mmCIF file of C-alpha atoms in Angstrom:
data_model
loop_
_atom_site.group_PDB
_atom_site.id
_atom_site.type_symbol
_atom_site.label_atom_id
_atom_site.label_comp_id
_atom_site.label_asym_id
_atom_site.label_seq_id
_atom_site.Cartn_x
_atom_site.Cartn_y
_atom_site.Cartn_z
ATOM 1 C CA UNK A 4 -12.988 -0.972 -13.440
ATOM 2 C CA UNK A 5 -10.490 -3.502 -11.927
ATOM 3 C CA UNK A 6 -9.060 -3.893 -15.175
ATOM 4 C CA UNK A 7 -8.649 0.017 -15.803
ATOM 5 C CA UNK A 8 -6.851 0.441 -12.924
ATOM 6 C CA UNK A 9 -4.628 -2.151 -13.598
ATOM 7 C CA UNK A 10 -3.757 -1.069 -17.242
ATOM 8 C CA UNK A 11 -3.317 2.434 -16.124
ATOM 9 C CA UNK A 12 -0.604 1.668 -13.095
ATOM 10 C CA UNK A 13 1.256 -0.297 -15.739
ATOM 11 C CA UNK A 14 0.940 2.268 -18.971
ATOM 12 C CA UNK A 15 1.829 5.217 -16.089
ATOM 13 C CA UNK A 16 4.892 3.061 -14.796
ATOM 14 C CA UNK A 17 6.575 2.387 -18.493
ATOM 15 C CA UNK A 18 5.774 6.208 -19.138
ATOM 16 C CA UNK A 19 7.520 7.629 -16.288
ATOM 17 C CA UNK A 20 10.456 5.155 -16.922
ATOM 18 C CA UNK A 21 11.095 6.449 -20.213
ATOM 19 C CA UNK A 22 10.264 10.363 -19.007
ATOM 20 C CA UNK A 23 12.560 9.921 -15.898
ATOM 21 C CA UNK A 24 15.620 11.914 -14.992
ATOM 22 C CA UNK A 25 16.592 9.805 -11.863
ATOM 23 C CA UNK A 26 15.739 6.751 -10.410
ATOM 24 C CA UNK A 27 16.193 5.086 -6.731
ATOM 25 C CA UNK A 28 15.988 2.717 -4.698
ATOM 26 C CA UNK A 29 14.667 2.143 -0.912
ATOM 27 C CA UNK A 30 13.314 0.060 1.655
ATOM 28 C CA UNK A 31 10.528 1.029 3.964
ATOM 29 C CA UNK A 32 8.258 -0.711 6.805
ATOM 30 C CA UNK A 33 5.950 0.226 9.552
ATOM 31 C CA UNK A 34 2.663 -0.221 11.504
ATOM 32 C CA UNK A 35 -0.256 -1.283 9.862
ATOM 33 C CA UNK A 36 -4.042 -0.316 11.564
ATOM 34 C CA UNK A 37 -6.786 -1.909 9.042
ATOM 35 C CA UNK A 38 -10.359 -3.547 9.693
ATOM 36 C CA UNK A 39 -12.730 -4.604 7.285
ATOM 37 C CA UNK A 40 -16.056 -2.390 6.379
ATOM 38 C CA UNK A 41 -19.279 -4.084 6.575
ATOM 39 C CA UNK A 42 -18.204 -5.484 9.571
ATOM 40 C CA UNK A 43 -20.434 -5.867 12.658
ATOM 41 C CA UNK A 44 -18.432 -4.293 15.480
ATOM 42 C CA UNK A 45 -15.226 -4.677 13.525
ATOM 43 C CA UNK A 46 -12.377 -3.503 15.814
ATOM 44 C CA UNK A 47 -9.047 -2.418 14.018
ATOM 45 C CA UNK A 48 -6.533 -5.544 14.130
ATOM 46 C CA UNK A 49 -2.679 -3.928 14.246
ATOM 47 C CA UNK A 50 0.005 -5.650 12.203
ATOM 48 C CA UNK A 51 3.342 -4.834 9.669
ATOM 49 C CA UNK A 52 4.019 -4.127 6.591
ATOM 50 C CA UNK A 53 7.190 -4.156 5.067
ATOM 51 C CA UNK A 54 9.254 -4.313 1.459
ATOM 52 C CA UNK A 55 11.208 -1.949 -1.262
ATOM 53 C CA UNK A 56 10.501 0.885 -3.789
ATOM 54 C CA UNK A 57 11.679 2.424 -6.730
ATOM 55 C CA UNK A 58 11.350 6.556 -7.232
ATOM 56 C CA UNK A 59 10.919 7.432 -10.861
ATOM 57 C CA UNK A 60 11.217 11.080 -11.058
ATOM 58 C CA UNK A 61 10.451 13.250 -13.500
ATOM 59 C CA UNK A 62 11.729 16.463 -12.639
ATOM 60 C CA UNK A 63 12.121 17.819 -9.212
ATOM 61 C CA UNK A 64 8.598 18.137 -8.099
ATOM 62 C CA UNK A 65 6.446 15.112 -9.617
ATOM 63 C CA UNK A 66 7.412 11.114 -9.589
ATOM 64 C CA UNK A 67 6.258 7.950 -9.858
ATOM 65 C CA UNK A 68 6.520 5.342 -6.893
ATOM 66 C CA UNK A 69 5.874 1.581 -7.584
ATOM 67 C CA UNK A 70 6.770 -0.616 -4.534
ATOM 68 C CA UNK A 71 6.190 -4.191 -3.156
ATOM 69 C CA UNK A 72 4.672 -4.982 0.414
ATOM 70 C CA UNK A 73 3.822 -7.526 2.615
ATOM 71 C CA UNK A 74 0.947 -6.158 4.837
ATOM 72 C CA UNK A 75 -0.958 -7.626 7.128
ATOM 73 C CA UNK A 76 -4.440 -6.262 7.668
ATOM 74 C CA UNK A 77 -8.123 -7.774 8.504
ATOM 75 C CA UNK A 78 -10.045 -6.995 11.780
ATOM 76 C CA UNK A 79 -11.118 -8.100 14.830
ATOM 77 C CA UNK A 80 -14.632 -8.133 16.611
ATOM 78 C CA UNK A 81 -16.450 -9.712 19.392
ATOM 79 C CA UNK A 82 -19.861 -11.971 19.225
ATOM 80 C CA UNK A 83 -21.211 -13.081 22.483
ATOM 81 C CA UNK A 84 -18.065 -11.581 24.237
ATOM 82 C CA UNK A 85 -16.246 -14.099 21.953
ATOM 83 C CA UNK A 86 -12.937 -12.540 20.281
ATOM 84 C CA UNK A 87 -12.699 -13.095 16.890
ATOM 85 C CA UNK A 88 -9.502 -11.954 14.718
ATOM 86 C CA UNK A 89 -9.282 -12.153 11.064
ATOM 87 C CA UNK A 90 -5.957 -12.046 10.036
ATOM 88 C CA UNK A 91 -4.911 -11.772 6.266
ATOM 89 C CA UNK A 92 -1.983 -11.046 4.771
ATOM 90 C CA UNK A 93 -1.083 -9.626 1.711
ATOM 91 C CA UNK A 94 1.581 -8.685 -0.839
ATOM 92 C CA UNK A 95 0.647 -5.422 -2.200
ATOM 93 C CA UNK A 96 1.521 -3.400 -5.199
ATOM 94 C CA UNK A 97 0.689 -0.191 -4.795
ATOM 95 C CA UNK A 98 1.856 2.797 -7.506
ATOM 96 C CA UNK A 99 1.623 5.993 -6.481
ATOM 97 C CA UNK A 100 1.788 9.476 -7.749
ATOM 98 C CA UNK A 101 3.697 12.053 -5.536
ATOM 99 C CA UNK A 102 4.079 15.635 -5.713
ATOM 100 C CA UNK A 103 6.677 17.582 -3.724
ATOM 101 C CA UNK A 104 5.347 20.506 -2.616
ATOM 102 C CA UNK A 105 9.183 21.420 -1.526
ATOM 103 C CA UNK A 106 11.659 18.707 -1.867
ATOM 104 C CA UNK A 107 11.567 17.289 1.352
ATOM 105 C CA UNK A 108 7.651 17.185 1.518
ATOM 106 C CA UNK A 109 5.183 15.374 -1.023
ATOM 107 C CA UNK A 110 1.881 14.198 -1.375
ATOM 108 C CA UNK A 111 0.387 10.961 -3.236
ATOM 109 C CA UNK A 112 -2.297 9.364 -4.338
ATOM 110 C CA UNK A 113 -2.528 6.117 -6.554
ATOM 111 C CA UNK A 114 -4.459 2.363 -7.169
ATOM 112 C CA UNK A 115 -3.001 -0.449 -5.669
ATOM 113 C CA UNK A 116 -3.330 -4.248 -6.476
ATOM 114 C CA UNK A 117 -2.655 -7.194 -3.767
ATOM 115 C CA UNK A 118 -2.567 -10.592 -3.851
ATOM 116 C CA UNK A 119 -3.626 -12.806 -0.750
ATOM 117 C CA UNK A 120 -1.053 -14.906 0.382
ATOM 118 C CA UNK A 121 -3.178 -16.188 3.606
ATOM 119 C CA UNK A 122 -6.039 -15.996 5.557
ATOM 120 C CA UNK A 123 -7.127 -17.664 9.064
ATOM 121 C CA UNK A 124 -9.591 -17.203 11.585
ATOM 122 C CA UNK A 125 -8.260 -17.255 15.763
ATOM 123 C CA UNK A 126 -11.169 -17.801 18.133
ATOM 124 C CA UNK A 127 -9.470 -18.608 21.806
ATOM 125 C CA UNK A 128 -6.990 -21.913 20.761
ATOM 126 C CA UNK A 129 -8.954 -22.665 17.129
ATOM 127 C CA UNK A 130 -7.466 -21.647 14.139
ATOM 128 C CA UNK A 131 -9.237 -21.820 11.010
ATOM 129 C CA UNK A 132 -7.737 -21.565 7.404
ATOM 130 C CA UNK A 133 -10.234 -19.414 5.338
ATOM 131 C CA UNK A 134 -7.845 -19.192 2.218
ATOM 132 C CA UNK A 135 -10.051 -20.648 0.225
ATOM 133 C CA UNK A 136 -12.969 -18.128 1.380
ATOM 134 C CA UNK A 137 -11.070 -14.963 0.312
ATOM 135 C CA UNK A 138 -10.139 -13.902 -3.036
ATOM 136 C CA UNK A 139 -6.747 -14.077 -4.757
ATOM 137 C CA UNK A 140 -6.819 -10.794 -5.867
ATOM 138 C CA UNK A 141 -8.218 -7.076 -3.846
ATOM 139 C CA UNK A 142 -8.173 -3.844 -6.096
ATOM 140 C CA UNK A 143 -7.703 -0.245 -4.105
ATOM 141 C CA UNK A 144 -6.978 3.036 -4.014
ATOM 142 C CA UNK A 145 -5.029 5.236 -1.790
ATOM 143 C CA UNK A 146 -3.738 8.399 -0.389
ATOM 144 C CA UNK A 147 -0.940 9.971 1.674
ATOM 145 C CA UNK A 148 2.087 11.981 2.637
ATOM 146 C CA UNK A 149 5.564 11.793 3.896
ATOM 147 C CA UNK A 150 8.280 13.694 4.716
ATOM 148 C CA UNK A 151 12.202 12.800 3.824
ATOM 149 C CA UNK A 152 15.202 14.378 5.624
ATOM 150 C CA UNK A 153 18.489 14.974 3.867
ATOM 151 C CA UNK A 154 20.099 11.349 4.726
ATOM 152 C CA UNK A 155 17.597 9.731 2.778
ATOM 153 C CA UNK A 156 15.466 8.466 5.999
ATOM 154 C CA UNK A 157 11.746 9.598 5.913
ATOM 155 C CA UNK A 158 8.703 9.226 7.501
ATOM 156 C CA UNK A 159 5.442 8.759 5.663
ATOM 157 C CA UNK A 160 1.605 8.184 6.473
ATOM 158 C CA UNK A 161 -0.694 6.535 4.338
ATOM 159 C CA UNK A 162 -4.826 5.134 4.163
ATOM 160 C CA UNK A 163 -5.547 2.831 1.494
ATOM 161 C CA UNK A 164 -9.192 1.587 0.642
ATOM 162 C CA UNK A 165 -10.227 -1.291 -0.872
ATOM 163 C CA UNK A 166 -12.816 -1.677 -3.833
ATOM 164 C CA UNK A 167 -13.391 -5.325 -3.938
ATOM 165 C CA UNK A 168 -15.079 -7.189 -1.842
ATOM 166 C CA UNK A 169 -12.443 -9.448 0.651
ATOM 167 C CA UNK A 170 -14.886 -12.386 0.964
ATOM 168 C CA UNK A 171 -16.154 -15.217 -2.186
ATOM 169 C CA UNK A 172 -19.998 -15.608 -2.655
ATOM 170 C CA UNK A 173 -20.371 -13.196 0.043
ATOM 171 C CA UNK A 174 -23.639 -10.851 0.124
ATOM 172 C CA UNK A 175 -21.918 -8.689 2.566
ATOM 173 C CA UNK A 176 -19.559 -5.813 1.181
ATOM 174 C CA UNK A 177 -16.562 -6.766 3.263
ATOM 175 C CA UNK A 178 -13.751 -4.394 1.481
ATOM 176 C CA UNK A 179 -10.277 -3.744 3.294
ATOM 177 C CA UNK A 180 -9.670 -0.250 5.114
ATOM 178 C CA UNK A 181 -5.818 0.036 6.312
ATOM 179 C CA UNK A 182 -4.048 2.971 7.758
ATOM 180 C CA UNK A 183 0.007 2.928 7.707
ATOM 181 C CA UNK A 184 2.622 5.035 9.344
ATOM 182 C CA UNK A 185 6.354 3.788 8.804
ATOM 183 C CA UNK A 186 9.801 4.863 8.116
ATOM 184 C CA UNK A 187 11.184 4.586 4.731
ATOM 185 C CA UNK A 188 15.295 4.862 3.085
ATOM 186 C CA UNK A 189 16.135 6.083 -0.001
ATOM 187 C CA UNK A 190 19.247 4.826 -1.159
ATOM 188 C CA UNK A 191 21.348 7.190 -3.673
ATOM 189 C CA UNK A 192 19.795 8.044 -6.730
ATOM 190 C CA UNK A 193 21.269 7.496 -10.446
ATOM 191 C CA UNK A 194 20.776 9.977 -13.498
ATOM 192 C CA UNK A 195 18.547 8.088 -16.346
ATOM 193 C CA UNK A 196 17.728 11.585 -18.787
ATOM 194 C CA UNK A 197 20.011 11.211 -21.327
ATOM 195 C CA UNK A 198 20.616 14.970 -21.476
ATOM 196 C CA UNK A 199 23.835 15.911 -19.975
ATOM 197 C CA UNK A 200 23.783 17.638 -16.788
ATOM 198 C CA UNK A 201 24.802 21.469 -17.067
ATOM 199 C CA UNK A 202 27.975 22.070 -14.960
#
C-alpha cells in the first residue's frame, strides 16, 4: 500500500509535467492543529508548518501540486494531572490533485509522504529524545480547499491523515491527524505547452 502510493505521486508528477501548460512557483505557511489517534485523552498540540510549491497545470481547471513542508504536529495529554506534549516534526511531501471549480476556488485531495526529522517528549523541565522510538518514514492521505485572489495571495485549509503507525514495536495504532489553515503566494506563472498561444 505504502509503496503504491508512493509510485503513483511520482508516475502522476512526471505525467502532469509533460501534460502541463504552465507551471509556478510559491511559498506558503500557517497553523498547524494535529494529535495523534489512539491516544488516551490526546489533546491537539498547535504548531507551524511552512515551505514552497510548484503548480503544474493542465488546463485551466485541473493541476497538480507537489510541495515541501516542515510541520510540526504530535499531541498533548494529561496522566495523573501530569502534562505531557509530544512534539514531532516533520518534512512532508505532500502531492495533491486540485480542481478549480472557478479559477479562484479549487478543491484537492492527494497522498502525502514525511520524513521525521525529530521527536521529544516535555514533561514539566524533562525532555526526552524519542527519535529513535518513531519511524523515519509516515504515509497519508489528505484533503482540502483554498481560495486565491488575483495578486497571487491565497488562503487555503487542509486535514491530512496518517496511515502508518507513528510509534516502532508499538501495539497501539498511534497514526498522525493534522488540520492546517495558512496563507499561500503564487509567484508568476511561465508557459511550458509547446503550442503557441493564439493571439
Amino acid at each position: 500500500m505504502k509503496k503504491l502510493i508512493f509510485s503513483v505521486m511520482l508516475a502522476a508528477c512526471a505525467a502532469f509535467t509533460a501534460n502541463a501548460q504552465t507551471l509556478s512557483f510559491g511559498v506558503k505557511g500557517g497553523l498547524t492543529i494535529s494529535k495523534l489517534t489512539q491516544f488516551d485523552d490526546a489533546k491537539v498540540r498547535p504548531s507551524i508548518f511552512a515551505g514552497g510549491f510548484a503548480n503544474i497545470a493542465f488546463n485551466e481547471s485541473m493541476s497538480l501540486q507537489p510541495e515541501l513542508l516542515f510541520s510540526g504536529q504530535g499531541t498533548k495529554y494529561e496522566p495523573l494531572n501530569q502534562k505531557i506534549t509530544y512534539r514531532l516534526n516533520y518534512i512532508n511531501i505532500p502531492v495533491m490533485f486540485q480542481y478549480r471549480i472557478v479559477p479562484e476556488f479549487y478543491l484537492e485531495a492527494g497522498p502525502q509522504v514525511g520524513f521525521a526529522v525529530s521527536g521529544k517528549t516535555h514533561a514539566g523541565k524533562v525532555t526526552v529524545d524519542i527519535s529513535d522510538n518513531t519511524k523515519a518514514v509516515d504515509f497519508g492521505l489528505g484533503f482540502g480547499l483554498g481560495y486565491q485572489f488575483p495578486v497571487g495571495v491565497g488562503i487555503a485549509a487542509r486535514y491530512m491523515f496518517g496511515l502508518t503507525n507513528v510509534f516502532e514495536n508499538s501495539f497501539e495504532n498511534n497514526k498522525n491527524s493534522v488540520a492546517q489553515i495558512g496563507m499561500f503566494y503564487t509567484f508568476k506563472h511561465q508557459h511550458t505547452s509547446s503550442k503557441k498561444r493564439k493571439r
